[in-house]
Amino acid sequence: MAERTPLLHYRLSTSVNESDRRMPPAGQAPEQRPGTPRQKSNQQRQPKKLSVFFGVVIPTLLSMFSVVVFLRIGFVVGQSGLYQAIGMFLVAYFIISMTVLSVCAISTNGALDAGGAYYMISRALGPEFGGSIGIMFFFANVCGCALFVLGLVEAIVATFGVPEDGTLPTSHFQVLPSGYWWSLLYGTAIALLCLLVCLVGAHIYAKATFVIFLFVMFVLGTIFVSFFAVRPRTITLPSSAFFNGSEFPTTANFTGFKLDTLLGNLKADYVVDYTTGNMMTFATVFAVMFNGCTGIMAGSNMSGELTNPSYSIPRGTITAVIFTFIIYNLLTVLVACSCDRILLQRDNSFLRDINIWNPFVTVGVYSSTLSAAMSNLIGGSRILYALAKDDLFGKVLSPAKKTSHSGNPWVSVLITWFLVQLVLFSGKLNTIASIVTIFFLLVYAAVDLACLALEWASAPNFRPTFRYFTWHTCVLGIVGCAIMMFLINAIYASASIAFMLLLLLVIHYLSPTSSWGYISQALIFHQVRKYLLMLDVRKDHVKFWRPQVLLMVSNPRSSVGLITFINDIKKSGLYVLGHVQLGDLNTLPSDPLQSQYDSWLSLVDHLNIKAFVNLTLSDTVRHGVQHLLFISGLGGMRPNTLVLGFYDDCLPKDRLIDPTNSNNYCMNSTDHVEDQEEQPPMFHFASLRGSADRQDYGDFGDGKALRSQEYVSIIADAMKMSKNVVLARYFNNFDRAQALSPPAPSQKRVYVDVWPVNLLRPDSCSYVDTCSLFLLQLACILNMVRSWRKARLRLFLCVEEGRSVRGSEAKLGQLLKELRIKAQVYPVPWDHQVALHWQRQGEWAKKSQSHDENEQNQLGAVKEEENEEEYVNSFPSNATRLSDEYLSAVNKLIKEAAKPAPAVRFLYLPRPPADTQRYNTYLHHLELLTEDLGPTLLIHGVTPVITTDL
């Protein structure tokens, strides 16, 4: 309930908690004084939530300022000039503003829980995408925290540390020992300070950041005042290994506000960076500047600690972004108007030198860096806690779920701090700094993608109260983040995307199914609906025909073999499993089919087939099949072929309890038994007729749900609807793996036999009617399936003496060549069988000559109206004249002609007789014809499916 209706659950749980605080426990007095211990303990268990200012504005401001505002403003203006610097800020803030709009839209569409950006992405794009981005966002926060800690250590050592090269200290404050292990010790101490603050809880963190915020704002105020209050002065430039020599200046001027200084700083002048020795370009300067704009998620990460995240996140984030944009641009203009270009290019800490009191800027650098480190530490711990709660990685992250009495995830904080400590051992994070920024950009792009997907899906429940966004802003945000990623470092960007895709695949295959709702399903629905409307049945062409099958399943327990086999011959077409349950909805309290869909869909997953499920409730099976033929499918995707199991007296066998028929069957019996014990498939299907745990039901006393008359009527109904019909016999025990393995070691081939002639009409030997070509097409489709490609098609040509065998064989071979069907033709003489038929005809004629004359007159009138094709593929009107001897002889012929025995046989299915009284005879003839033939398909095609045209 919580995941399916998060907003409702959030509001309800809030009201329940409030009512719990109002209502006294059972058995106690209804009134309590405000100062009682009971109320104090309740207040302790209900931690105070953070407001917009403390929870969002302050963390976002401090994360976006960090050290860039103090140490990189001059660098950006000195290298790129005022015009390009302002352009860079406009482009950078345009990119992040697009992401901010997406964050505001998603955060106002429902109740947010802990996890911030991870929670938004996972609930919108699903667990795979959300989990992979969440892990990357977590590591980005871990590395970002270590990056800021090391940056603070370097700043402290630069101010108070003894020079490592052994030179004498230039200040009496330089007393701290320096070196790798000393820097690691200082970094560990700072990380422990951050840990203690975060362990106490978000409320103490908010107070600490508020104090730091006041420091930073005060320092910014002194910087702005200094531009007006400090007189022009000459500043000594720091030494550099790349600018040694008399030709390089050692001093630069702070000129105050002068027009000449402004004109000299308008245009770009890219030179070598004095700290790295690398030549600067627009891309490198932009990448450095953009690091100061990647803290917009600091407030969102605190979503679990906010009083009202849907209200706080949009207002707080937008306020912080606008404020930092104004500050950055004001500083840019002031710096360009008052500082020489040489000073900006050669001294990153010039703001300290021109301040009214130099230590102010140092305090600002320390404060902003410490706050950014704490923000990343607590943000990373909240992301880890959210990942652990969602169980995406099983028991690996289960310890991170533990929280204190006040709700602080202290284990997640400890794990995050431990990983930060490990990263601190690297000593320098210059190489990791770029990939941290790229990770953040990838998260921003994912948030834009989530908002874009929600907008494109047109889901009715996506109606955020923040409406200042469109899909255009989402696309611009994605494109902008992608460009920035590859602009900063193309190699790291490619590696991070590959890492994200790897995590996505791992979570997809290992994580359990969630109940969050997948945006992919909404997008697929939206696109499928659009393309279904474009699929015009009036534009169908025989060249692009494919079988679209409706398989009627009485009980899946005995139909596993047939279900998997039909899945092979659908050729990427529609495949629907249909089932009719007898009943009348008027007499039932509810629809009994709704509870059965889960079992049917589990069956589809278990058998690894690509099929839909369509169930119906009807008074008879015949009416139910009619319903399914009428309503199954949508638009241009409707079944054109009906497949039925054969009607006989064979007792069905339960194959569902034996997973050897599933496509993922493992040949190792030991592993198979273990897997079956771990995850037994749960299918709630009725027991089979004749089984020990079920009594026979129905009106007929034998457990069957329909009679033979109704069965043949279903076949006739389908043909009236212009549907192709397939009857499948002896597929109860069908196993594809066993069928495709040669029965003897000496036999290297597996065969599929095709008999494209109406064996119930020995007086017709046509091989080119619609039904015969339909048989050839289905057999060819089966042969095109990967697992059946090694099978060889055998085409049997029934011939009589006196006729040109070679001529018929040559014509059939030429037809197969034109149809691009690779098959081997086998002529089969059947004079003996035909003689049995005509012998019975003569005997019958002598017995009823007068009746025969009347019947022949009627037949003559009918035949004048029928074309030759209808005559060929029809069931003989003189059905009673087909003797059992003739049918048994044809059955024996089919067995003896096919040596070795094939895996599957395709036989010609004639139309049912027009006289419904002969339905039982029709079914009896089919039963004799296919007796003991093994897996056999009786097929009747009514639509053209083959063409020789290009």
Short mmCIF file of C-alpha atoms in Angstrom, two decimals, residues 61 203 245 266 349 457 556 596 607 729 792 847 900 908:
data_model
loop_
_atom_site.label_atom_id
_atom_site.label_comp_id
_atom_site.label_asym_id
_atom_site.label_seq_id
_atom_site.Cartn_x
_atom_site.Cartn_y
_atom_site.Cartn_z
CA LEU A 61 24.05 27.42 -0.59
CA HIS A 203 19.05 18.64 13.73
CA GLY A 245 62.83 33.99 -14.13
CA LEU A 266 36.73 42.24 -20.86
CA SER A 349 43.93 33.62 -3.16
CA ALA A 457 4.15 8.81 -20.51
CA PRO A 556 -2.25 -25.77 -18.43
CA GLN A 596 -6.48 -16.52 -11.88
CA LEU A 607 7.86 -21.47 -19.53
CA ARG A 729 -2.71 -34.38 -31.11
CA ARG A 792 14.94 -31.39 -42.35
CA LYS A 847 -26.94 -51.46 -51.63
CA PRO A 900 12.92 -42.77 -39.35
CA TYR A 908 -4.19 -31.71 -44.03
#
